[in-house]
Coordinates of C-alpha atoms in Angstrom, one line a residue:
Chain A
M24 CA -264.4 71.3 -3.7
A25 CA -263.4 68.4 -1.5
I26 CA -259.9 69.0 -0.4
L27 CA -257.8 65.7 1.5
L28 CA -254.5 67.0 2.3
L29 CA -252.4 64.7 3.5
A30 CA -250.2 65.9 7.3
D31 CA -246.5 65.8 7.3
H32 CA -245.5 64.6 10.7
N33 CA -243.8 68.6 10.7
T34 CA -246.3 70.8 11.4
E35 CA -245.6 73.2 9.9
E36 CA -244.8 72.4 6.3
T37 CA -248.4 70.9 6.3
A38 CA -249.6 74.7 7.6
K39 CA -247.7 75.6 3.9
A40 CA -249.4 73.4 2.2
L41 CA -253.2 73.8 4.1
T42 CA -252.0 77.2 2.3
A43 CA -252.0 76.3 -1.5
A44 CA -254.9 73.4 -1.0
R45 CA -257.1 77.0 0.8
A46 CA -256.4 78.8 -2.4
L47 CA -258.8 75.7 -4.2
S48 CA -261.3 74.9 -2.4
N49 CA -262.5 75.2 1.6
D50 CA -263.2 71.9 2.5
I51 CA -260.3 70.6 3.3
D52 CA -260.0 67.6 5.5
I53 CA -256.9 66.4 6.8
L54 CA -255.5 63.0 6.8
V55 CA -252.6 61.8 9.5
C56 CA -251.4 58.7 9.4
G57 CA -249.1 56.7 11.8
E58 CA -248.3 55.6 15.2
K59 CA -248.3 57.9 17.7
I60 CA -250.2 60.8 15.7
Q61 CA -252.3 62.0 18.4
T62 CA -250.2 65.5 18.8
I63 CA -249.7 65.8 15.1
A64 CA -253.5 65.1 14.7
E65 CA -254.5 67.8 18.1
N66 CA -252.1 70.2 15.7
S67 CA -253.7 70.1 12.5
A68 CA -257.1 71.1 13.8
K69 CA -256.2 74.3 15.4
L70 CA -254.9 75.0 11.8
S71 CA -257.6 77.9 10.2
S72 CA -260.6 76.8 7.8
V73 CA -259.3 72.9 8.5
R74 CA -262.8 70.9 8.1
Q75 CA -261.9 67.7 9.5
V76 CA -259.0 65.5 10.9
L77 CA -259.0 61.9 10.0
I78 CA -256.5 59.3 12.0
A79 CA -255.5 56.2 10.3
K80 CA -253.4 54.9 13.2
A81 CA -251.4 51.8 12.7
D82 CA -247.8 50.3 13.6
Y83 CA -247.3 50.1 10.3
L84 CA -247.9 53.1 9.4
A85 CA -245.2 54.6 12.0
H86 CA -243.2 54.8 9.3
Q87 CA -244.4 56.7 6.2
L88 CA -243.9 53.8 3.9
A89 CA -244.9 54.0 0.5
E90 CA -247.4 50.9 0.5
P91 CA -249.7 50.5 3.1
M92 CA -250.1 55.2 3.5
A93 CA -251.5 55.0 -0.9
D94 CA -253.1 51.8 -0.2
T95 CA -254.8 54.1 3.2
I96 CA -255.6 57.2 0.8
L97 CA -257.2 55.3 -2.1
T98 CA -259.8 54.2 0.4
L99 CA -260.4 58.2 0.9
A100 CA -260.1 58.7 -2.7
N101 CA -264.0 58.4 -3.6
D102 CA -265.1 61.4 -1.5
Y103 CA -262.3 63.7 -2.8
D104 CA -262.0 65.9 -6.2
V105 CA -258.2 66.8 -4.7
I106 CA -255.2 65.0 -3.0
M107 CA -252.5 66.6 -1.9
A108 CA -249.5 66.3 0.4
A109 CA -246.9 68.7 0.1
S110 CA -243.2 68.0 -1.1
S111 CA -241.2 66.4 1.2
S112 CA -239.8 63.2 1.1
T113 CA -242.8 61.3 2.2
G114 CA -244.6 63.3 -0.4
K115 CA -242.8 63.2 -3.3
N116 CA -242.7 59.0 -2.0
V117 CA -246.0 58.3 -1.2
M118 CA -248.9 60.8 -3.7
P119 CA -246.6 59.3 -7.2
R120 CA -248.2 56.0 -5.9
V121 CA -251.1 57.0 -5.1
A122 CA -251.9 58.8 -8.8
A123 CA -251.3 55.9 -10.9
L124 CA -253.3 53.6 -8.5
L125 CA -256.1 56.5 -9.6
D126 CA -255.1 56.7 -13.2
L127 CA -254.2 60.2 -12.1
M128 CA -251.8 62.2 -14.0
Q129 CA -249.7 64.8 -10.9
I130 CA -249.0 67.7 -10.5
S131 CA -245.6 68.0 -8.2
D132 CA -244.1 70.7 -6.7
I133 CA -246.5 74.0 -7.7
T134 CA -245.6 77.0 -6.4
A135 CA -248.8 78.9 -7.6
V136 CA -252.5 77.9 -7.9
L137 CA -254.1 79.7 -10.8
S138 CA -257.5 78.8 -11.3
P139 CA -258.6 75.1 -9.8
D140 CA -257.1 73.2 -12.5
T141 CA -254.2 75.5 -13.5
F142 CA -250.9 76.1 -11.8
K143 CA -247.8 77.1 -11.6
R144 CA -244.4 74.9 -11.0
P145 CA -240.7 75.4 -12.0
I146 CA -238.2 73.3 -14.5
Y147 CA -235.0 71.9 -15.9
A148 CA -233.2 73.2 -12.0
G149 CA -236.8 76.9 -11.5
N150 CA -234.8 77.9 -14.4
V151 CA -238.1 78.3 -16.1
L152 CA -241.5 78.2 -14.6
E153 CA -244.6 76.2 -16.5
T154 CA -248.1 77.1 -16.0
V155 CA -250.1 73.6 -16.6
R156 CA -254.0 72.8 -16.2
T157 CA -254.8 69.5 -15.7
N158 CA -257.5 67.7 -18.0
D159 CA -257.8 64.6 -15.1
H160 CA -261.2 64.5 -13.3
K161 CA -259.6 64.2 -10.1
K162 CA -256.3 66.2 -9.4
I163 CA -252.8 65.4 -7.3
I164 CA -250.3 68.3 -5.6
T165 CA -248.0 68.3 -4.4
V166 CA -246.5 71.6 -3.7
R167 CA -243.2 73.4 -2.9
T168 CA -243.7 74.7 -0.2
A169 CA -241.3 77.2 0.7
S170 CA -243.7 79.2 -1.9
F171 CA -246.2 79.1 0.8
T172 CA -246.7 81.1 3.6
P173 CA -247.9 78.5 6.4
T174 CA -251.6 79.0 7.5
P175 CA -252.4 80.1 10.8
S176 CA -253.2 77.9 14.1
Q177 CA -255.5 80.2 15.9
N178 CA -259.9 79.6 15.9
N179 CA -259.9 76.2 14.8
S180 CA -261.1 72.9 16.8
A181 CA -262.0 70.9 14.4
P182 CA -263.6 67.7 14.8
I183 CA -260.7 64.5 15.2
K184 CA -262.1 61.2 13.2
I185 CA -260.7 58.3 13.3
I186 CA -260.9 55.7 10.0
T187 CA -259.6 52.1 9.6
P188 CA -256.6 52.2 7.8
A189 CA -256.0 49.7 4.9
P190 CA -254.2 46.5 5.3
N191 CA -250.6 45.5 5.6
P192 CA -250.2 44.6 1.9
N193 CA -246.0 43.6 3.0
L194 CA -244.8 44.8 0.4
S195 CA -242.0 46.8 2.9
S196 CA -241.0 46.9 5.9
F197 CA -239.0 49.6 8.2
V198 CA -235.3 48.3 9.2
K199 CA -234.1 51.5 11.1
E200 CA -233.6 55.2 11.1
E201 CA -230.7 57.7 11.3
T202 CA -231.6 60.7 12.2
N203 CA -229.0 63.9 12.7
K204 CA -230.4 65.4 15.8
I205 CA -229.3 68.9 15.9
D206 CA -230.6 71.4 18.3
R207 CA -231.0 73.9 15.7
P208 CA -234.1 75.7 13.9
D209 CA -235.9 73.9 10.8
L210 CA -233.7 74.4 7.3
T211 CA -237.4 74.3 6.3
S212 CA -238.9 76.5 8.3
A213 CA -236.0 78.7 9.5
R214 CA -235.8 83.2 9.2
V215 CA -231.7 83.0 8.5
I216 CA -229.6 80.0 7.2
I217 CA -226.1 80.0 6.8
S218 CA -225.0 77.4 3.5
G219 CA -221.9 76.2 3.2
G220 CA -220.2 75.4 0.1
R221 CA -216.4 73.3 -0.9
G222 CA -214.6 76.5 0.4
L223 CA -215.2 75.4 4.2
G224 CA -212.1 72.8 3.1
S225 CA -213.2 70.1 5.7
Q226 CA -215.8 69.1 8.2
E227 CA -213.7 70.4 11.2
Q228 CA -213.5 73.8 9.7
F229 CA -217.4 73.9 8.7
M230 CA -218.7 73.7 12.4
A231 CA -216.3 75.8 13.9
L232 CA -216.0 78.5 11.6
L233 CA -220.0 78.5 10.4
L234 CA -221.5 77.0 14.0
P235 CA -220.8 80.0 16.2
L236 CA -222.0 82.5 13.4
A237 CA -225.4 80.3 13.7
N238 CA -225.6 80.6 16.6
K239 CA -225.7 84.1 17.2
L240 CA -228.4 84.1 14.3
D241 CA -230.2 81.7 15.1
A242 CA -230.0 80.6 11.7
A243 CA -230.2 76.9 10.4
L244 CA -227.2 75.3 8.6
G245 CA -227.1 74.3 5.4
A246 CA -225.1 72.9 2.2
S247 CA -223.7 72.6 -1.2
R248 CA -224.0 69.1 -2.7
A249 CA -220.0 69.9 -3.0
A250 CA -219.9 70.3 0.9
V251 CA -222.0 67.8 1.3
D252 CA -219.5 65.2 -1.3
A253 CA -216.5 66.0 0.8
G254 CA -218.3 64.9 3.9
Y255 CA -218.7 68.6 5.5
A256 CA -222.5 68.7 6.3
P257 CA -224.6 65.7 6.7
N258 CA -226.7 65.0 3.4
D259 CA -230.6 66.6 4.5
W260 CA -227.9 69.8 4.8
Q261 CA -228.5 69.7 1.3
I262 CA -229.8 72.9 -0.2
G263 CA -231.3 72.7 -4.1
Q264 CA -232.4 70.8 -7.0
T265 CA -232.6 67.6 -5.5
G266 CA -232.2 68.6 -1.9
K267 CA -234.5 71.1 0.4
V268 CA -236.1 73.8 -1.4
V269 CA -235.8 77.0 1.2
A270 CA -237.5 80.6 1.2
P271 CA -235.9 82.5 4.9
E272 CA -235.8 86.4 4.7
L273 CA -231.8 85.8 4.8
Y274 CA -229.9 83.6 3.4
I275 CA -226.0 83.7 4.2
A276 CA -223.8 81.7 1.2
V277 CA -220.6 81.1 2.9
G278 CA -217.3 79.4 0.6
I279 CA -220.3 78.2 -2.2
S280 CA -219.6 79.0 -6.2
G281 CA -223.7 78.3 -6.9
A282 CA -224.2 75.9 -9.5
I283 CA -227.0 75.8 -11.2
Q284 CA -228.5 72.8 -9.0
H285 CA -227.8 74.6 -6.1
L286 CA -229.2 78.4 -6.8
A287 CA -232.2 76.4 -7.9
G288 CA -232.6 75.8 -3.7
I289 CA -233.1 79.7 -3.0
M290 CA -233.9 81.5 -5.8
D291 CA -237.1 82.6 -3.1
A292 CA -234.9 83.6 -0.3
Q293 CA -235.7 87.6 0.1
I294 CA -232.0 88.2 0.5
I295 CA -228.7 86.4 -0.2
V296 CA -225.2 86.9 1.1
A297 CA -222.4 85.8 -0.7
I298 CA -218.7 85.7 0.5
N299 CA -216.9 83.8 -1.8
K300 CA -213.0 84.4 -2.1
D301 CA -214.6 84.6 -6.4
E302 CA -215.9 87.3 -7.2
E303 CA -216.5 85.4 -10.9
A304 CA -218.7 82.5 -8.8
P305 CA -222.2 82.8 -10.3
I306 CA -223.7 83.2 -6.3
M307 CA -222.0 86.9 -6.8
Q308 CA -224.9 87.6 -9.7
I309 CA -227.5 86.7 -8.1
A310 CA -227.0 87.4 -4.5
D311 CA -228.4 91.2 -2.5
Y312 CA -225.3 91.5 -1.1
T313 CA -221.7 89.9 -2.6
L314 CA -218.5 90.7 -0.1
V315 CA -215.2 89.4 -1.8
G316 CA -212.5 87.7 0.6
D317 CA -211.5 84.4 2.5
L318 CA -213.8 83.2 4.4
H319 CA -211.5 82.2 7.2
Q320 CA -211.0 85.5 8.1
I321 CA -214.3 86.9 7.0
I322 CA -216.9 84.9 9.0
P323 CA -215.3 85.1 12.7
E324 CA -215.1 88.7 11.8
L325 CA -218.7 88.4 11.0
E326 CA -219.7 86.9 14.1
K327 CA -217.8 89.2 16.3
A328 CA -219.7 92.5 14.7
L329 CA -222.8 91.2 15.2
Chain G
M14 CA -231.8 37.2 -11.4
K15 CA -232.2 40.1 -14.6
I16 CA -232.4 44.6 -13.8
I17 CA -234.4 46.2 -15.8
V18 CA -233.1 49.6 -16.2
A19 CA -234.9 53.3 -16.8
V20 CA -232.6 56.0 -19.1
K21 CA -233.6 59.4 -20.2
R22 CA -232.0 61.5 -22.4
V23 CA -232.6 64.9 -21.5
V24 CA -230.7 68.2 -21.7
D25 CA -226.7 67.7 -20.6
Y26 CA -226.9 69.4 -16.8
N27 CA -224.5 71.9 -17.4
I28 CA -226.7 74.0 -20.1
K29 CA -227.7 78.0 -19.5
I30 CA -231.7 76.5 -20.9
R31 CA -233.1 79.3 -22.4
V32 CA -237.1 79.8 -23.1
K33 CA -238.6 80.0 -26.8
P34 CA -239.9 83.7 -27.4
D35 CA -243.0 83.0 -28.4
S36 CA -242.5 81.1 -24.7
T37 CA -244.5 77.3 -25.8
G38 CA -241.6 75.2 -25.0
V39 CA -237.0 75.2 -24.2
D40 CA -235.1 75.8 -26.5
L41 CA -233.6 72.8 -27.2
S42 CA -232.2 72.7 -30.8
H43 CA -228.1 72.2 -31.0
V44 CA -228.2 72.0 -27.4
K45 CA -225.9 69.0 -25.8
M46 CA -228.3 66.2 -24.3
S47 CA -226.8 63.5 -22.1
M48 CA -228.1 60.5 -20.5
N49 CA -229.8 61.8 -17.4
P50 CA -227.7 62.1 -14.1
F51 CA -229.9 60.0 -11.8
D52 CA -230.1 57.7 -14.2
E53 CA -226.8 56.3 -15.1
I54 CA -225.9 56.5 -11.4
A55 CA -229.2 53.5 -11.6
V56 CA -226.5 52.4 -14.5
E57 CA -223.9 52.5 -12.7
E58 CA -225.6 50.6 -9.5
A59 CA -227.0 47.8 -11.5
I60 CA -223.7 46.8 -13.3
R61 CA -222.0 46.2 -10.1
Q62 CA -224.3 44.7 -8.8
K63 CA -223.7 42.5 -11.7
E64 CA -219.9 42.6 -11.0
S65 CA -220.5 41.3 -7.5
G66 CA -222.1 38.2 -9.6
K67 CA -225.9 38.5 -7.8
I68 CA -227.6 39.2 -11.1
S69 CA -226.8 38.1 -14.4
E70 CA -228.3 40.3 -17.2
V71 CA -228.8 44.7 -17.2
L72 CA -231.2 45.6 -19.8
L73 CA -231.5 49.0 -20.3
V74 CA -235.2 50.4 -21.7
S75 CA -235.6 54.5 -23.1
I76 CA -238.4 55.9 -24.2
G77 CA -238.0 58.5 -26.6
P78 CA -237.4 59.7 -30.3
E79 CA -234.4 58.0 -32.4
A80 CA -231.5 59.8 -30.8
A81 CA -232.3 58.3 -27.3
Q82 CA -229.9 55.8 -28.8
E83 CA -227.4 57.7 -28.1
T84 CA -228.1 57.3 -24.4
L85 CA -228.5 53.5 -24.6
R86 CA -224.5 53.4 -25.6
T87 CA -223.7 55.1 -22.9
G88 CA -225.2 52.5 -20.9
L89 CA -224.3 49.9 -23.0
A90 CA -220.8 51.0 -22.6
M91 CA -221.0 51.1 -18.9
G92 CA -221.8 47.4 -19.1
A93 CA -225.2 47.1 -19.6
D94 CA -226.2 43.6 -21.5
R95 CA -229.4 44.5 -24.2
A96 CA -231.3 48.2 -25.0
L97 CA -234.5 48.4 -26.1
L98 CA -235.7 51.7 -27.4
V99 CA -239.6 52.3 -27.6
T100 CA -239.9 54.8 -30.2
T101 CA -241.8 58.0 -30.4
D102 CA -241.9 61.8 -31.7
Q103 CA -244.8 62.4 -28.7
T104 CA -243.4 63.7 -24.9
L105 CA -244.4 61.7 -22.7
E106 CA -245.4 61.8 -19.2
P107 CA -244.7 60.0 -16.1
L108 CA -247.5 58.3 -15.8
A109 CA -247.6 57.3 -20.0
I110 CA -243.5 56.2 -19.0
A111 CA -245.1 54.1 -16.3
K112 CA -247.6 52.7 -18.0
V113 CA -245.1 51.3 -20.9
L114 CA -242.5 50.5 -18.7
K115 CA -244.7 48.1 -17.3
A116 CA -245.7 46.5 -20.5
I117 CA -241.9 46.4 -21.1
V118 CA -241.8 44.2 -17.0
D119 CA -244.9 41.8 -17.7
E120 CA -242.8 40.9 -20.9
E121 CA -239.2 40.6 -20.0
K122 CA -239.8 39.2 -16.3
P123 CA -237.3 41.8 -14.0
D124 CA -236.1 41.1 -10.4
M125 CA -236.1 44.7 -10.1
V126 CA -236.5 47.8 -12.4
F127 CA -233.9 50.8 -11.1
L128 CA -234.8 54.0 -12.3
G129 CA -233.1 57.9 -11.1
K130 CA -234.8 59.8 -8.4
Q131 CA -236.0 61.8 -11.1
A132 CA -235.4 63.8 -15.0
I133 CA -233.5 66.8 -14.3
D134 CA -236.0 68.5 -17.2
D135 CA -239.5 68.3 -15.6
D136 CA -238.0 67.2 -12.4
S137 CA -241.1 65.6 -11.7
N138 CA -240.1 63.0 -9.6
Q139 CA -242.9 60.3 -10.4
T140 CA -242.4 57.7 -13.3
G141 CA -240.7 54.9 -10.0
Q142 CA -243.5 55.3 -7.7
M143 CA -246.4 55.2 -10.6
L144 CA -244.4 51.7 -12.3
A145 CA -244.2 50.4 -8.6
A146 CA -247.8 51.3 -8.0
L147 CA -248.9 49.7 -11.5
L148 CA -246.8 46.4 -10.5
G149 CA -248.2 46.3 -7.4
W150 CA -244.3 45.9 -6.1
G151 CA -243.0 47.2 -3.4
Q152 CA -240.9 51.0 -4.1
A153 CA -237.5 52.4 -1.8
T154 CA -237.4 55.6 -3.2
F155 CA -234.0 57.9 -3.3
A156 CA -231.7 55.1 -3.0
S157 CA -228.7 55.8 -1.9
H158 CA -227.1 52.2 -0.4
L159 CA -228.8 48.9 -1.8
N160 CA -227.8 45.3 -0.7
I161 CA -229.4 42.5 -2.6
E162 CA -229.6 39.1 -0.2
N163 CA -231.8 36.1 0.0
G164 CA -234.3 37.3 -2.6
H165 CA -235.1 41.1 -0.6
A166 CA -233.2 44.4 -1.5
T167 CA -232.4 46.1 2.0
V168 CA -232.2 50.1 1.0
T169 CA -230.6 53.3 2.9
R170 CA -233.2 56.1 1.5
E171 CA -232.3 60.0 1.7
V172 CA -235.2 61.8 4.1
D173 CA -235.9 64.5 4.6
N174 CA -234.2 64.0 8.2
G175 CA -231.7 61.5 7.6
T176 CA -231.6 57.4 6.5
Q177 CA -234.3 56.0 6.1
T178 CA -233.1 52.1 5.6
L179 CA -236.0 49.3 4.6
C180 CA -236.2 45.5 3.8
L181 CA -238.9 44.9 0.3
P182 CA -238.8 41.0 -0.6
L183 CA -238.2 40.9 -4.5
P184 CA -239.6 41.6 -6.9
M185 CA -239.2 45.9 -6.3
V186 CA -238.3 48.6 -8.1
M187 CA -236.0 50.6 -6.7
T188 CA -235.1 55.0 -8.1
A189 CA -231.7 56.1 -7.3
D190 CA -230.6 59.1 -5.5
L191 CA -226.8 61.0 -5.6
R192 CA -225.4 59.2 -3.2
L193 CA -226.2 55.5 -4.3
N194 CA -222.8 55.7 -5.8
E195 CA -220.3 57.4 -8.6
P196 CA -221.5 56.5 -12.3
R197 CA -217.9 55.1 -14.4
Y198 CA -216.9 57.0 -17.0
T199 CA -216.4 55.0 -20.1
S200 CA -213.3 53.6 -21.8
L201 CA -212.9 54.0 -25.3
P202 CA -212.4 50.0 -26.2
N203 CA -216.0 50.0 -24.0
I204 CA -217.4 52.6 -26.0
M205 CA -216.3 50.7 -29.4
K206 CA -217.9 47.5 -28.0
A207 CA -220.9 49.5 -27.3
K208 CA -221.3 49.6 -31.2
K209 CA -221.7 46.3 -31.4
K210 CA -224.3 45.6 -28.7
N211 CA -227.7 45.7 -30.2
I212 CA -230.7 47.8 -29.3
E213 CA -233.6 46.3 -30.0
Q214 CA -236.5 48.4 -31.3
K215 CA -240.2 48.7 -30.6
S216 CA -242.8 51.2 -31.7
L217 CA -245.2 53.0 -29.2
A218 CA -247.8 52.5 -31.3
D219 CA -247.8 49.1 -31.7
L220 CA -247.9 48.2 -27.7
G221 CA -251.8 49.9 -27.9
I222 CA -251.2 51.6 -24.2
D223 CA -253.3 54.9 -24.2
T224 CA -250.2 57.6 -23.5
E225 CA -252.6 61.4 -24.1
A226 CA -251.5 64.6 -22.2
R227 CA -253.6 64.6 -19.1
L228 CA -251.9 68.0 -18.7
T229 CA -251.9 70.9 -20.6
I230 CA -249.1 73.5 -21.2
L231 CA -250.5 76.5 -21.2
S232 CA -247.0 78.6 -21.6
V233 CA -243.6 77.7 -20.1
E234 CA -241.5 81.4 -18.9
E235 CA -238.2 82.2 -17.3
P236 CA -238.5 83.3 -13.5
K237 CA -238.4 86.8 -12.6
P238 CA -234.5 87.9 -12.4
R239 CA -233.2 88.7 -9.0
Q240 CA -232.3 92.5 -8.8
S241 CA -228.4 92.7 -9.9
G242 CA -227.0 93.4 -6.0
I243 CA -224.3 95.8 -4.4
K244 CA -220.8 94.6 -3.6
V245 CA -220.0 96.0 0.5
A246 CA -216.2 96.4 0.8
N247 CA -215.9 94.4 4.3
V248 CA -218.0 93.0 7.0
V249 CA -218.9 96.6 8.5
E250 CA -220.9 97.6 5.7
L251 CA -222.3 94.6 5.2
V252 CA -223.6 94.6 8.9
S253 CA -224.8 97.8 9.1
A254 CA -226.5 97.2 5.5
L255 CA -228.3 93.9 6.6
K256 CA -229.4 95.4 9.8
Q257 CA -230.6 98.4 7.5
K258 CA -233.1 95.8 6.3
N259 CA -233.8 94.7 9.6
C260 CA -232.7 91.8 9.0
I261 CA -230.4 90.7 11.7

């Protein structure tokens, strides 16, 4: 069973999706689409058990636009039984387009591979796990990377082959991007995450309280929807059903009440600490350690104690 | 210009879901149902575009049971002009929904189709992308800002490390993210007026589309509950507990 895995430009995410792919078969090729992709291709080639890396290079692929990406994947589809990608914003954007063009139903966000055609995936904001079997002849799958450990990159140097991308269908064009350049570990791969909610009160408080603590623990910073909506933190820090799903070793929730939609993003954290003034807050019911009190007092104390 | 907005009737986002004892599905009897929150945002955006004079008509489409009429009424009360319900008692997968929507688009010839980025029940995040593919149109997913000008849509999208702005010629498909807008509340007079608006009905069977399920749901279960936690009295206790667990 041959698998085509679409590389995420974050190699860590690709390595996690690869672990899910290896549970299906060992005939795995990785496809890297983009413009300046040599390093990504070389890193992908190092990942254990990759058969070969295909690279499709074009200026119109630089920003991972769905239409030319999907068309390029389509030129390869005949050679593969499974086409997979991480559930990153690119994977979620491109893969359903591929699926529909092949008249296949996608299996979104798998958290476990039970057999080559049977998978587990969360529904209802992670409150329910569904076991689903596909009857399609070919499978299109996106992988919830928080549920898989990364495949190590050692002892491999898969051949890198250049392929011709599909022409640009000109259905969309890139205008600009704004990335939040922060000198912090990446949320989806961080070992420790400190996350703030509405309880922080303002953007200034959010950064003044949480940043020193995050520095001490070499932690990534996250946020609840309430904190993002209030402008305390940027959009891409949002954790939950519609933001990022994370699975760190330690998750510290500060001033977050714990709506269903937020809990959906942290249920796989190994240890959850909740710091909140409200003992009855839902997050206190699922946390491993709870500390009731005023976060404005507790967080500086905690920083000093570390 | 005309916009079609696809809306789905789902379990209300505040409801704590329970799995049926026989693990065949979730218990939806006597549970409050509402319009999918992302679809509300899509409806709101269409109505705002109409209010700014860029759009002349907003048509709502839903595919589901008779009860989905309520969902359409909500959208009509928000300000949509017309509504169409494709009735079926089947639960359709995103691919089938996209095919039904394509048939409606072929007939109605809108300039844009808006959808929510995902439904909060199946959490698939597929239908908008699939519809764009079937129509051969461009797609702007996870939209947080839209500007329509000179036959083009300029859309800012929420992506993993920030935002990305794209420009697409019309017709195109857009899926709404949380921060696109804040949906309005429906006022009582508008709810009354919406009752007089017509909801056209079509039967799924009449459309002659293959909607056979490609996925078989073998079982559903509740995730393993987390072990109940420990309340610590102060920072010192917390730090020593975390040190003991080797996570700091």
